[in-house]
Amino acid sequence: MKNAVLITIGDEILSGNTIDTNSNFIATELKNIGIKVSQIFTISDEIDTIKEAIQSAFEIGDLIITTGGLGPTRDDKTKKAIAEFFDDEIALDEATFNHLKTYMEKRGRLEILERNREQAFVPTKSKVFQNFFGTAPCMMMEQSGKLLFSLPGVPYEVKPLIKDQIIPYLQERFSLSYISTRIVSVVGIPESILADTIENWELSLPKNLTLSYLPIGTRVKLRITATGDNEEVLQQQLEDEIQKLLPLIKDNVIATSEDKIEKILAEILTERKLTISTAESCTGGELAKMITSVSGSSKYFLGGVVTYATEKKIDILKVKKETIDEFTVVSEQVASEMAEGCQKLFGTNISLSTTGVAGPGKGEDGKDVGTVFYSIRVNDETVTSKLYMPHLDRLDFMNFVSQKILQDLVSILVSR
Amino acid sequence: MKNAVLITIGDEILSGNTIDTNSNFIATELKNIGIKVSQIFTISDEIDTIKEAIQSAFEIGDLIITTGGLGPTRDDKTKKAIAEFFDDEIALDEATFNHLKTYMEKRGRLEILERNREQAFVPTKSKVFQNFFGTAPCMMMEQSGKLLFSLPGVPYEVKPLIKDQIIPYLQERFSLSYISTRIVSVVGIPESILADTIENWELSLPKNLTLSYLPIGTRVKLRITATGDNEEVLQQQLEDEIQKLLPLIKDNVIATSEDKIEKILAEILTERKLTISTAESCTGGELAKMITSVSGSSKYFLGGVVTYATEKKIDILKVKKETIDEFTVVSEQVASEMAEGCQKLFGTNISLSTTGVAGPGKGEDGKDVGTVFYSIRVNDETVTSKLYMPHLDRLDFMNFVSQKILQDLVSILVSR
C-alpha cells in the first residue's frame, strides 16, 4: 500500500486562527483509492522549515501533498522552498500564464498585476495542474519515483484540484491496493463495556482487518478497515465480520453502513416516506442545519423555526403563556408544546424541539447553563428528555445536543 | 519566547474520519500566554511512531502537548510510548484511582471494570492533572526543563484540562513574554491589490511586529502580531500601526478588533440596540446558527425560520404565490418578499433571507446549483444580491453564503 504524508503550511493554523480542514478532505479522498496518510506535518511558512519537512516526509512516504503558502502575498514561501529542495530554478510557464490570464479576464480583471504574474512562475521540472478556482497553480515534482504535489491553501481550491485532477492522475499512474471501510454505530453502551463485550470477536479478526473506536457524543462508532487486492472480496469480508458482530450487541446498533447520524436518519426517512420539522431555541439553527446538510433533505425536511425570543414561542409555535409562567421557558412542558406546535405548523410526521441555556450567561429565568429539554414527536406521541452538559462551550453544546436528538430519533425509529 | 509542539495521535484523524479541532483550541490558548506553536505532528497510534515524534518535538520545542491515545480501548498506546521514552514504569496511582472511583460513582457506575482501573496506571515520574469530564487523566513528564503533557483526545475533555489546569500551571511556572494580536477585516479589494496598496506600510513595520493575510470568503483578514515584554506597550504599538494603516484602505475596513464576522455584527447590533431575524431556504439554518453562536445573541436575535418547502414560504412568510409562479422560487423577488415577511413575523429592525440551490442535485425549478439570491432588509429598505458559487460543496456553500450575508450587512451598517 502506498503511504502519503501531508504537509500543511501556514502560520494561520499554528496560531489557532484557522482550523485545518484540507487534511481531512485529502485523507478521505486518498483512502478511497487505497492510499494511507501516515503522518501530517503542520509547519510554519519558513523556507528552511518547509525543506526539512519535505526531507522528513520523503523518508516516511511515497507521496507528499503540501497545502498552503502559494498565494501572491509576502508571507508565502512554499514555491521557493520547493525549487531549492529539488535544486531547480523558477521560470515563467507560458501555459500557466495563459490560463491565469483567461481566469482573470473572465472575472473582469483585465490588468494583470506583477504579483499575479509571479504566480505563473513555477519550478522548471514541475508538472503543472491548472487551478480553475483560484490564481495559484498546483505543481508536481518527482524524485526517484516519489511524488510531491504542492497546492494552495484555500479549501474550495483544494477540493476540485484533488478530486478532479490529482486523484485521477494517481489512479492512472499507480496500480493501487484497495481499502474498504465500514462503520457500525453503537449507542447506549459505554466504550469500556463495549470493548469487553466484543473482545473475542476483535481478537479473531482476519489479519488484513483492523478495528478502531471513535466515540462521538454518546455514540461509539466502530470502524472496521480492510486492505487487500480485490475490492469485492474486501466488502464480503467486512460484511461477514459485521454479521458475526451483530448478535453480540444487536440492541445497541443503530446503523452498519452510513457514518453520520444525519445520513442514517436520511436513509430511514426517505425509505419510510416520513417528513420532519424542527423548533429550536438553544440550538439556534444547528439542528436544522445538520438535517439540511444532507443532499436530498428537501424531500423530508419541510422547515424549521428558531424561536429565540420567548414571545415568539407563543406567537409562532402556540406554546401556552400559562405553561411558560408555571414551568418556566426551559422546561419539559414547553419543549413538548413546542414540538406539538411545530408539527402543526409544518404538517410533518415528526417534529423536534429544543429549549435550554447554551451559556455562558445564565438563562433569563435563572436556569443553569448547560440544561436543555428536548422533545421528539412522532405522529401523536411525544418523548421529552433532559440533558445537562455544563462543561461544553456554546458551539459544542449546540452541536452535541443536535447530535443527541438525531441519535435518539434514529433509535426510536429503528426500534419500531 | 517559549515554543510548543503539538502531537495529535490517532488514526481517526489520519484516515479523514475526524477533523482535529483540539490543535486549534490549544494553539489559541497558548498564544494568549505568549507561547507559540511552532509545529504540529499528526501521527498514528503506534508506539515507535509516538516515541520518534516526541524525540523530534523535543528538538524543536520547550513544551510538548500530545492529545489522543489514552482511552480504555485496544488501539490506545500513548501511555506505553511515554513510559518507554522517559525510561519509566507504569504503576497504579492511588490519587488518580480514587478520583476515577468518585467520577464513576457520581455517574451511577459502581462497578469499576478492569479496563477503567487501567486508566489509573500512570508513569511513576509523572505529575497527574485529574480529568473532571472523562476517565483518562492528563500526565506531565519532564526532561532537562522541557515538559510533555499527555491529554486524552475528546475535545470537551481537552478544553477544561487546558484552560483550567495547564494554562494556569504554565503561567505560574514560567515567566513568559507577551504576544498581542489585532485583526483588521478588509472587504471589497482583492488580496493582490491590497498587498500592493499597503506594501510600504508593511515594510516599515517595527521588527517585533509581523503581518499575515488570512483570506476568508470575500473578506481578507490582516493579522498583526506583536511580541515583547510589556503587554501595554504592545497594544499601543498595534494601535499606532493600525492608525497608520487605516488612511490607506479606509473605505474597505469593516472592523479593527473583533475577528469573526458574527462577533463584529454582535458589537454593532448591541451598541445600536437593533434586532434581527432570519428567513432561510438554501442555507438551511446555518445563518441563524452563525448568529446565535455568539454569547449574548438573544439580546438582538429574536428568531428565524427555515422554509425549505415552497408552500411554507407562502404560509409562514406570506410570499405571494403569484410571485413564485412568475419568477420561480429562486429569484430576487422571492428573496425580497421573504425578508419582508420575516421582518413582520418577528418584528425586528433587520431581516435576512436566502433562497437558492445548494446542490448537488438541481433545484426543483431547474435553477443551477450554486445560485443564491439573498436579501438584507434594514428598516424599510431591502437590498437583494445574487451569488453564483457552483464549485462549493453543500456545507461550504451554506457557510460561504452565510458569511457573505453577514459581511454585507456589516458593510451596510458601518457605512450608515
PDB file of N, CA, C and O in Angstrom, chain A residues 12 14-17 24 40 42 74 115 133 159 191 196 199 202 223 284 286 289 292 295 302-304 306 309 312 360 391-394 396, chain B residues 12 15-17 24 27 40 42 73-74 115 133 156 159 196 199 214 223 284 286 289 292 295 302-304 306 309 345 360 391 393-394 396:
ATOM      1  N   GLU A  12      -1.291  30.599  10.019  1.00  0.00           N
ATOM      2  CA  GLU A  12      -2.682  30.803  10.456  1.00  0.00           C
ATOM      3  C   GLU A  12      -3.230  29.557  11.140  1.00  0.00           C
ATOM      4  O   GLU A  12      -4.145  29.653  11.951  1.00  0.00           O
ATOM      5  N   LEU A  14      -1.082  27.235  12.835  1.00  0.00           N
ATOM      6  CA  LEU A  14      -0.310  27.109  14.080  1.00  0.00           C
ATOM      7  C   LEU A  14      -0.765  28.118  15.129  1.00  0.00           C
ATOM      8  O   LEU A  14      -0.664  27.862  16.329  1.00  0.00           O
ATOM      9  N   SER A  15      -1.241  29.263  14.678  1.00  0.00           N
ATOM     10  CA  SER A  15      -1.641  30.291  15.645  1.00  0.00           C
ATOM     11  C   SER A  15      -3.053  30.069  16.161  1.00  0.00           C
ATOM     12  O   SER A  15      -3.513  30.796  17.026  1.00  0.00           O
ATOM     13  N   GLY A  16      -3.750  29.073  15.620  1.00  0.00           N
ATOM     14  CA  GLY A  16      -5.097  28.810  16.083  1.00  0.00           C
ATOM     15  C   GLY A  16      -6.148  29.661  15.389  1.00  0.00           C
ATOM     16  O   GLY A  16      -7.312  29.635  15.748  1.00  0.00           O
ATOM     17  N   ASN A  17      -5.733  30.407  14.367  1.00  0.00           N
ATOM     18  CA  ASN A  17      -6.689  31.265  13.682  1.00  0.00           C
ATOM     19  C   ASN A  17      -7.613  30.507  12.747  1.00  0.00           C
ATOM     20  O   ASN A  17      -8.750  30.881  12.539  1.00  0.00           O
ATOM     21  N   ASN A  24      -8.227  16.730   6.355  1.00  0.00           N
ATOM     22  CA  ASN A  24      -9.334  15.801   6.494  1.00  0.00           C
ATOM     23  C   ASN A  24      -9.883  15.404   5.126  1.00  0.00           C
ATOM     24  O   ASN A  24     -10.076  14.223   4.829  1.00  0.00           O
ATOM     25  N   ILE A  40       0.927  13.741   9.299  1.00  0.00           N
ATOM     26  CA  ILE A  40       0.663  15.108   8.840  1.00  0.00           C
ATOM     27  C   ILE A  40       1.611  16.041   9.583  1.00  0.00           C
ATOM     28  O   ILE A  40       1.703  15.984  10.812  1.00  0.00           O
ATOM     29  N   THR A  42       2.300  19.949  10.345  1.00  0.00           N
ATOM     30  CA  THR A  42       1.767  21.302  10.210  1.00  0.00           C
ATOM     31  C   THR A  42       2.889  22.252  10.602  1.00  0.00           C
ATOM     32  O   THR A  42       3.383  22.196  11.735  1.00  0.00           O
ATOM     33  N   ARG A  74       3.300  38.387   0.588  1.00  0.00           N
ATOM     34  CA  ARG A  74       4.651  38.353   1.112  1.00  0.00           C
ATOM     35  C   ARG A  74       4.982  37.169   2.026  1.00  0.00           C
ATOM     36  O   ARG A  74       6.129  36.780   2.176  1.00  0.00           O
ATOM     37  N   ARG A 115       2.280  40.996  -9.145  1.00  0.00           N
ATOM     38  CA  ARG A 115       2.127  39.940  -8.144  1.00  0.00           C
ATOM     39  C   ARG A 115       1.400  38.722  -8.694  1.00  0.00           C
ATOM     40  O   ARG A 115       1.676  37.595  -8.309  1.00  0.00           O
ATOM     41  N   PHE A 133     -10.195  27.546  -9.897  1.00  0.00           N
ATOM     42  CA  PHE A 133     -10.949  28.316  -8.913  1.00  0.00           C
ATOM     43  C   PHE A 133     -10.085  29.284  -8.114  1.00  0.00           C
ATOM     44  O   PHE A 133     -10.461  29.746  -7.055  1.00  0.00           O
ATOM     45  N   LYS A 159     -10.237  21.342  -2.969  1.00  0.00           N
ATOM     46  CA  LYS A 159     -11.161  20.234  -3.234  1.00  0.00           C
ATOM     47  C   LYS A 159     -11.232  19.825  -4.700  1.00  0.00           C
ATOM     48  O   LYS A 159     -11.024  18.667  -5.022  1.00  0.00           O
ATOM     49  N   GLU A 191     -18.011   2.829  26.234  1.00  0.00           N
ATOM     50  CA  GLU A 191     -16.930   2.295  25.400  1.00  0.00           C
ATOM     51  C   GLU A 191     -16.235   1.100  26.059  1.00  0.00           C
ATOM     52  O   GLU A 191     -15.927   0.107  25.402  1.00  0.00           O
ATOM     53  N   ASP A 196     -15.184  -4.835  26.187  1.00  0.00           N
ATOM     54  CA  ASP A 196     -15.191  -6.147  26.818  1.00  0.00           C
ATOM     55  C   ASP A 196     -16.108  -7.126  26.093  1.00  0.00           C
ATOM     56  O   ASP A 196     -15.770  -8.281  25.873  1.00  0.00           O
ATOM     57  N   GLU A 199     -14.563  -8.276  22.711  1.00  0.00           N
ATOM     58  CA  GLU A 199     -13.121  -8.565  22.718  1.00  0.00           C
ATOM     59  C   GLU A 199     -12.763  -9.824  21.916  1.00  0.00           C
ATOM     60  O   GLU A 199     -11.861  -9.801  21.089  1.00  0.00           O
ATOM     61  N   GLU A 202     -13.066  -9.264  18.261  1.00  0.00           N
ATOM     62  CA  GLU A 202     -11.981  -8.413  17.756  1.00  0.00           C
ATOM     63  C   GLU A 202     -10.691  -9.215  17.577  1.00  0.00           C
ATOM     64  O   GLU A 202     -10.000  -9.101  16.566  1.00  0.00           O
ATOM     65  N   ARG A 223     -15.067   1.437  13.603  1.00  0.00           N
ATOM     66  CA  ARG A 223     -14.653   1.466  12.206  1.00  0.00           C
ATOM     67  C   ARG A 223     -13.821   0.234  11.892  1.00  0.00           C
ATOM     68  O   ARG A 223     -12.797  -0.011  12.516  1.00  0.00           O
ATOM     69  N   GLY A 284     -30.285  27.030  18.281  1.00  0.00           N
ATOM     70  CA  GLY A 284     -30.098  28.198  17.411  1.00  0.00           C
ATOM     71  C   GLY A 284     -30.026  27.966  15.912  1.00  0.00           C
ATOM     72  O   GLY A 284     -29.481  28.801  15.196  1.00  0.00           O
ATOM     73  N   GLU A 286     -28.730  25.015  14.581  1.00  0.00           N
ATOM     74  CA  GLU A 286     -27.777  23.929  14.333  1.00  0.00           C
ATOM     75  C   GLU A 286     -28.491  22.627  13.958  1.00  0.00           C
ATOM     76  O   GLU A 286     -28.031  21.876  13.104  1.00  0.00           O
ATOM     77  N   LYS A 289     -29.701  22.920  10.443  1.00  0.00           N
ATOM     78  CA  LYS A 289     -28.530  22.895   9.575  1.00  0.00           C
ATOM     79  C   LYS A 289     -27.986  21.485   9.420  1.00  0.00           C
ATOM     80  O   LYS A 289     -27.594  21.068   8.335  1.00  0.00           O
ATOM     81  N   THR A 292     -30.308  19.619   7.108  1.00  0.00           N
ATOM     82  CA  THR A 292     -30.260  20.071   5.710  1.00  0.00           C
ATOM     83  C   THR A 292     -28.871  19.936   5.089  1.00  0.00           C
ATOM     84  O   THR A 292     -28.716  20.152   3.899  1.00  0.00           O
ATOM     85  N   SER A 295     -27.582  16.135   1.207  1.00  0.00           N
ATOM     86  CA  SER A 295     -28.156  16.382  -0.103  1.00  0.00           C
ATOM     87  C   SER A 295     -29.438  15.554  -0.258  1.00  0.00           C
ATOM     88  O   SER A 295     -29.451  14.374   0.077  1.00  0.00           O
ATOM     89  N   LEU A 302     -39.325  19.743   5.852  1.00  0.00           N
ATOM     90  CA  LEU A 302     -40.195  20.787   5.305  1.00  0.00           C
ATOM     91  C   LEU A 302     -39.814  22.166   5.850  1.00  0.00           C
ATOM     92  O   LEU A 302     -40.064  23.171   5.200  1.00  0.00           O
ATOM     93  N   GLY A 303     -39.211  22.213   7.020  1.00  0.00           N
ATOM     94  CA  GLY A 303     -38.791  23.512   7.533  1.00  0.00           C
ATOM     95  C   GLY A 303     -38.617  23.516   9.030  1.00  0.00           C
ATOM     96  O   GLY A 303     -38.839  22.504   9.706  1.00  0.00           O
ATOM     97  N   GLY A 304     -38.185  24.674   9.534  1.00  0.00           N
ATOM     98  CA  GLY A 304     -37.962  24.790  10.966  1.00  0.00           C
ATOM     99  C   GLY A 304     -38.101  26.224  11.421  1.00  0.00           C
ATOM    100  O   GLY A 304     -38.109  27.145  10.599  1.00  0.00           O
ATOM    101  N   VAL A 306     -36.566  28.975  14.525  1.00  0.00           N
ATOM    102  CA  VAL A 306     -35.720  29.234  15.680  1.00  0.00           C
ATOM    103  C   VAL A 306     -36.440  30.311  16.475  1.00  0.00           C
ATOM    104  O   VAL A 306     -36.491  31.463  16.059  1.00  0.00           O
ATOM    105  N   ALA A 309     -36.722  34.405  21.049  1.00  0.00           N
ATOM    106  CA  ALA A 309     -37.461  35.238  21.990  1.00  0.00           C
ATOM    107  C   ALA A 309     -38.667  34.448  22.502  1.00  0.00           C
ATOM    108  O   ALA A 309     -39.329  33.748  21.738  1.00  0.00           O
ATOM    109  N   LYS A 312     -42.041  34.687  20.835  1.00  0.00           N
ATOM    110  CA  LYS A 312     -42.174  34.047  19.524  1.00  0.00           C
ATOM    111  C   LYS A 312     -42.563  32.576  19.676  1.00  0.00           C
ATOM    112  O   LYS A 312     -43.152  31.988  18.781  1.00  0.00           O
ATOM    113  N   PRO A 360     -22.486  31.306  27.761  1.00  0.00           N
ATOM    114  CA  PRO A 360     -22.041  31.154  29.140  1.00  0.00           C
ATOM    115  C   PRO A 360     -22.871  31.939  30.157  1.00  0.00           C
ATOM    116  O   PRO A 360     -22.790  31.649  31.344  1.00  0.00           O
ATOM    117  N   HIS A 391     -20.189  21.571  30.894  1.00  0.00           N
ATOM    118  CA  HIS A 391     -18.766  21.727  30.590  1.00  0.00           C
ATOM    119  C   HIS A 391     -18.517  22.049  29.129  1.00  0.00           C
ATOM    120  O   HIS A 391     -17.386  22.269  28.720  1.00  0.00           O
ATOM    121  N   LEU A 392     -19.562  22.063  28.304  1.00  0.00           N
ATOM    122  CA  LEU A 392     -19.356  22.324  26.872  1.00  0.00           C
ATOM    123  C   LEU A 392     -19.426  23.811  26.578  1.00  0.00           C
ATOM    124  O   LEU A 392     -20.247  24.522  27.155  1.00  0.00           O
ATOM    125  N   ASP A 393     -18.589  24.285  25.658  1.00  0.00           N
ATOM    126  CA  ASP A 393     -18.743  25.674  25.259  1.00  0.00           C
ATOM    127  C   ASP A 393     -19.929  25.790  24.306  1.00  0.00           C
ATOM    128  O   ASP A 393     -20.509  24.800  23.876  1.00  0.00           O
ATOM    129  N   ARG A 394     -20.287  27.026  23.995  1.00  0.00           N
ATOM    130  CA  ARG A 394     -21.547  27.302  23.301  1.00  0.00           C
ATOM    131  C   ARG A 394     -21.743  26.489  22.013  1.00  0.00           C
ATOM    132  O   ARG A 394     -22.766  25.836  21.816  1.00  0.00           O
ATOM    133  N   ASP A 396     -20.045  23.805  20.898  1.00  0.00           N
ATOM    134  CA  ASP A 396     -20.022  22.367  21.160  1.00  0.00           C
ATOM    135  C   ASP A 396     -21.353  21.914  21.746  1.00  0.00           C
ATOM    136  O   ASP A 396     -21.845  20.830  21.444  1.00  0.00           O
TER     137      ASP A 396
ATOM    138  N   GLU B  12      -7.890   8.046  13.554  1.00  0.00           N
ATOM    139  CA  GLU B  12      -9.160   8.623  13.104  1.00  0.00           C
ATOM    140  C   GLU B  12      -8.952   9.965  12.418  1.00  0.00           C
ATOM    141  O   GLU B  12      -9.751  10.378  11.592  1.00  0.00           O
ATOM    142  N   SER B  15      -7.079   9.145   8.902  1.00  0.00           N
ATOM    143  CA  SER B  15      -7.951   8.488   7.931  1.00  0.00           C
ATOM    144  C   SER B  15      -9.016   9.432   7.390  1.00  0.00           C
ATOM    145  O   SER B  15      -9.788   9.065   6.525  1.00  0.00           O
ATOM    146  N   GLY B  16      -9.065  10.645   7.931  1.00  0.00           N
ATOM    147  CA  GLY B  16     -10.065  11.587   7.436  1.00  0.00           C
ATOM    148  C   GLY B  16     -11.410  11.449   8.125  1.00  0.00           C
ATOM    149  O   GLY B  16     -12.374  12.093   7.751  1.00  0.00           O
ATOM    150  N   ASN B  17     -11.484  10.585   9.147  1.00  0.00           N
ATOM    151  CA  ASN B  17     -12.759  10.382   9.823  1.00  0.00           C
ATOM    152  C   ASN B  17     -13.131  11.522  10.747  1.00  0.00           C
ATOM    153  O   ASN B  17     -14.295  11.834  10.941  1.00  0.00           O
ATOM    154  N   ASN B  24      -6.312  23.488  17.176  1.00  0.00           N
ATOM    155  CA  ASN B  24      -6.734  24.867  17.035  1.00  0.00           C
ATOM    156  C   ASN B  24      -6.997  25.505  18.394  1.00  0.00           C
ATOM    157  O   ASN B  24      -6.530  26.608  18.692  1.00  0.00           O
ATOM    158  N   ALA B  27      -3.652  25.851  20.413  1.00  0.00           N
ATOM    159  CA  ALA B  27      -2.797  26.909  19.851  1.00  0.00           C
ATOM    160  C   ALA B  27      -3.292  28.281  20.280  1.00  0.00           C
ATOM    161  O   ALA B  27      -2.506  29.162  20.644  1.00  0.00           O
ATOM    162  N   ILE B  40       3.056  21.075  14.348  1.00  0.00           N
ATOM    163  CA  ILE B  40       2.086  20.069  14.796  1.00  0.00           C
ATOM    164  C   ILE B  40       2.398  18.772  14.053  1.00  0.00           C
ATOM    165  O   ILE B  40       2.523  18.767  12.831  1.00  0.00           O
ATOM    166  N   THR B  42       0.878  15.112  13.292  1.00  0.00           N
ATOM    167  CA  THR B  42      -0.299  14.260  13.417  1.00  0.00           C
ATOM    168  C   THR B  42       0.139  12.856  13.025  1.00  0.00           C
ATOM    169  O   THR B  42       0.598  12.638  11.900  1.00  0.00           O
ATOM    170  N   THR B  73      -9.458   1.632  25.344  1.00  0.00           N
ATOM    171  CA  THR B  73      -9.593   0.558  24.353  1.00  0.00           C
ATOM    172  C   THR B  73      -8.266   0.159  23.722  1.00  0.00           C
ATOM    173  O   THR B  73      -7.254   0.838  23.850  1.00  0.00           O
ATOM    174  N   ARG B  74      -8.330  -0.924  23.013  1.00  0.00           N
ATOM    175  CA  ARG B  74      -7.163  -1.623  22.490  1.00  0.00           C
ATOM    176  C   ARG B  74      -6.239  -0.797  21.593  1.00  0.00           C
ATOM    177  O   ARG B  74      -5.065  -1.100  21.463  1.00  0.00           O
ATOM    178  N   ARG B 115     -10.679  -2.562  32.731  1.00  0.00           N
ATOM    179  CA  ARG B 115     -10.225  -1.592  31.726  1.00  0.00           C
ATOM    180  C   ARG B 115     -10.183  -0.169  32.278  1.00  0.00           C
ATOM    181  O   ARG B 115      -9.340   0.627  31.906  1.00  0.00           O
ATOM    182  N   PHE B 133     -13.967  15.490  33.392  1.00  0.00           N
ATOM    183  CA  PHE B 133     -15.003  15.253  32.397  1.00  0.00           C
ATOM    184  C   PHE B 133     -14.781  13.973  31.600  1.00  0.00           C
ATOM    185  O   PHE B 133     -15.327  13.793  30.529  1.00  0.00           O
ATOM    186  N   TYR B 156     -14.140  17.868  24.487  1.00  0.00           N
ATOM    187  CA  TYR B 156     -14.708  18.501  25.685  1.00  0.00           C
ATOM    188  C   TYR B 156     -13.993  18.067  26.959  1.00  0.00           C
ATOM    189  O   TYR B 156     -14.254  18.607  28.018  1.00  0.00           O
ATOM    190  N   LYS B 159     -10.568  20.712  26.485  1.00  0.00           N
ATOM    191  CA  LYS B 159     -10.748  22.144  26.727  1.00  0.00           C
ATOM    192  C   LYS B 159     -10.611  22.530  28.201  1.00  0.00           C
ATOM    193  O   LYS B 159      -9.804  23.403  28.533  1.00  0.00           O
ATOM    194  N   ASP B 196      -0.386  45.310  -2.654  1.00  0.00           N
ATOM    195  CA  ASP B 196       0.321  46.426  -3.295  1.00  0.00           C
ATOM    196  C   ASP B 196       0.056  47.747  -2.578  1.00  0.00           C
ATOM    197  O   ASP B 196       0.973  48.543  -2.351  1.00  0.00           O
ATOM    198  N   GLU B 199       1.957  47.902   0.824  1.00  0.00           N
ATOM    199  CA  GLU B 199       3.325  47.375   0.826  1.00  0.00           C
ATOM    200  C   GLU B 199       4.294  48.253   1.634  1.00  0.00           C
ATOM    201  O   GLU B 199       5.045  47.747   2.465  1.00  0.00           O
ATOM    202  N   LEU B 214      -5.103  36.542   5.860  1.00  0.00           N
ATOM    203  CA  LEU B 214      -5.964  35.378   6.005  1.00  0.00           C
ATOM    204  C   LEU B 214      -7.236  35.608   5.201  1.00  0.00           C
ATOM    205  O   LEU B 214      -8.165  36.236   5.677  1.00  0.00           O
ATOM    206  N   ARG B 223      -3.773  40.017   9.905  1.00  0.00           N
ATOM    207  CA  ARG B 223      -3.452  39.771  11.307  1.00  0.00           C
ATOM    208  C   ARG B 223      -2.095  40.367  11.631  1.00  0.00           C
ATOM    209  O   ARG B 223      -1.088  40.034  11.020  1.00  0.00           O
ATOM    210  N   GLY B 284     -30.345  26.669   5.127  1.00  0.00           N
ATOM    211  CA  GLY B 284     -30.819  25.584   5.990  1.00  0.00           C
ATOM    212  C   GLY B 284     -30.646  25.738   7.492  1.00  0.00           C
ATOM    213  O   GLY B 284     -30.642  24.741   8.210  1.00  0.00           O
ATOM    214  N   GLU B 286     -27.965  27.532   8.841  1.00  0.00           N
ATOM    215  CA  GLU B 286     -26.578  27.937   9.099  1.00  0.00           C
ATOM    216  C   GLU B 286     -26.488  29.419   9.470  1.00  0.00           C
ATOM    217  O   GLU B 286     -25.699  29.804  10.330  1.00  0.00           O
ATOM    218  N   LYS B 289     -27.681  29.833  12.978  1.00  0.00           N
ATOM    219  CA  LYS B 289     -26.695  29.210  13.855  1.00  0.00           C
ATOM    220  C   LYS B 289     -25.468  30.103  14.011  1.00  0.00           C
ATOM    221  O   LYS B 289     -24.924  30.249  15.101  1.00  0.00           O
ATOM    222  N   THR B 292     -26.436  32.937  16.315  1.00  0.00           N
ATOM    223  CA  THR B 292     -26.651  32.536  17.708  1.00  0.00           C
ATOM    224  C   THR B 292     -25.413  31.913  18.340  1.00  0.00           C
ATOM    225  O   THR B 292     -25.409  31.634  19.534  1.00  0.00           O
ATOM    226  N   SER B 295     -22.301  34.418  22.230  1.00  0.00           N
ATOM    227  CA  SER B 295     -22.923  34.525  23.542  1.00  0.00           C
ATOM    228  C   SER B 295     -23.567  35.908  23.692  1.00  0.00           C
ATOM    229  O   SER B 295     -22.952  36.914  23.348  1.00  0.00           O
ATOM    230  N   LEU B 302     -34.123  37.692  17.505  1.00  0.00           N
ATOM    231  CA  LEU B 302     -35.422  37.275  18.037  1.00  0.00           C
ATOM    232  C   LEU B 302     -35.846  35.916  17.512  1.00  0.00           C
ATOM    233  O   LEU B 302     -36.613  35.209  18.154  1.00  0.00           O
ATOM    234  N   GLY B 303     -35.359  35.546  16.346  1.00  0.00           N
ATOM    235  CA  GLY B 303     -35.703  34.232  15.835  1.00  0.00           C
ATOM    236  C   GLY B 303     -35.535  34.126  14.336  1.00  0.00           C
ATOM    237  O   GLY B 303     -35.171  35.095  13.659  1.00  0.00           O
ATOM    238  N   GLY B 304     -35.799  32.911  13.828  1.00  0.00           N
ATOM    239  CA  GLY B 304     -35.654  32.693  12.396  1.00  0.00           C
ATOM    240  C   GLY B 304     -36.543  31.559  11.941  1.00  0.00           C
ATOM    241  O   GLY B 304     -37.060  30.799  12.760  1.00  0.00           O
ATOM    242  N   VAL B 306     -36.712  28.408   8.837  1.00  0.00           N
ATOM    243  CA  VAL B 306     -36.134  27.731   7.686  1.00  0.00           C
ATOM    244  C   VAL B 306     -37.316  27.200   6.892  1.00  0.00           C
ATOM    245  O   VAL B 306     -37.980  26.255   7.316  1.00  0.00           O
ATOM    246  N   ALA B 309     -39.721  23.893   2.306  1.00  0.00           N
ATOM    247  CA  ALA B 309     -40.790  23.594   1.355  1.00  0.00           C
ATOM    248  C   ALA B 309     -41.381  24.907   0.835  1.00  0.00           C
ATOM    249  O   ALA B 309     -41.561  25.854   1.593  1.00  0.00           O
ATOM    250  N   LEU B 345     -43.013  39.022  10.757  1.00  0.00           N
ATOM    251  CA  LEU B 345     -43.254  37.896  11.663  1.00  0.00           C
ATOM    252  C   LEU B 345     -42.566  38.097  13.012  1.00  0.00           C
ATOM    253  O   LEU B 345     -43.111  37.812  14.066  1.00  0.00           O
ATOM    254  N   PRO B 360     -26.006  18.827  -4.318  1.00  0.00           N
ATOM    255  CA  PRO B 360     -25.544  18.735  -5.695  1.00  0.00           C
ATOM    256  C   PRO B 360     -26.658  18.520  -6.716  1.00  0.00           C
ATOM    257  O   PRO B 360     -26.434  18.741  -7.888  1.00  0.00           O
ATOM    258  N   HIS B 391     -18.799  25.805  -7.415  1.00  0.00           N
ATOM    259  CA  HIS B 391     -17.691  24.896  -7.099  1.00  0.00           C
ATOM    260  C   HIS B 391     -17.663  24.498  -5.636  1.00  0.00           C
ATOM    261  O   HIS B 391     -16.847  23.695  -5.223  1.00  0.00           O
ATOM    262  N   ASP B 393     -18.942  22.660  -2.172  1.00  0.00           N
ATOM    263  CA  ASP B 393     -19.836  21.579  -1.791  1.00  0.00           C
ATOM    264  C   ASP B 393     -20.898  22.119  -0.843  1.00  0.00           C
ATOM    265  O   ASP B 393     -20.855  23.264  -0.411  1.00  0.00           O
ATOM    266  N   ARG B 394     -21.867  21.267  -0.543  1.00  0.00           N
ATOM    267  CA  ARG B 394     -23.082  21.709   0.148  1.00  0.00           C
ATOM    268  C   ARG B 394     -22.823  22.501   1.436  1.00  0.00           C
ATOM    269  O   ARG B 394     -23.332  23.603   1.624  1.00  0.00           O
ATOM    270  N   ASP B 396     -19.956  23.857   2.576  1.00  0.00           N
ATOM    271  CA  ASP B 396     -19.160  25.058   2.312  1.00  0.00           C
ATOM    272  C   ASP B 396     -20.034  26.157   1.718  1.00  0.00           C
ATOM    273  O   ASP B 396     -19.871  27.339   2.027  1.00  0.00           O
TER     274      ASP B 396
END
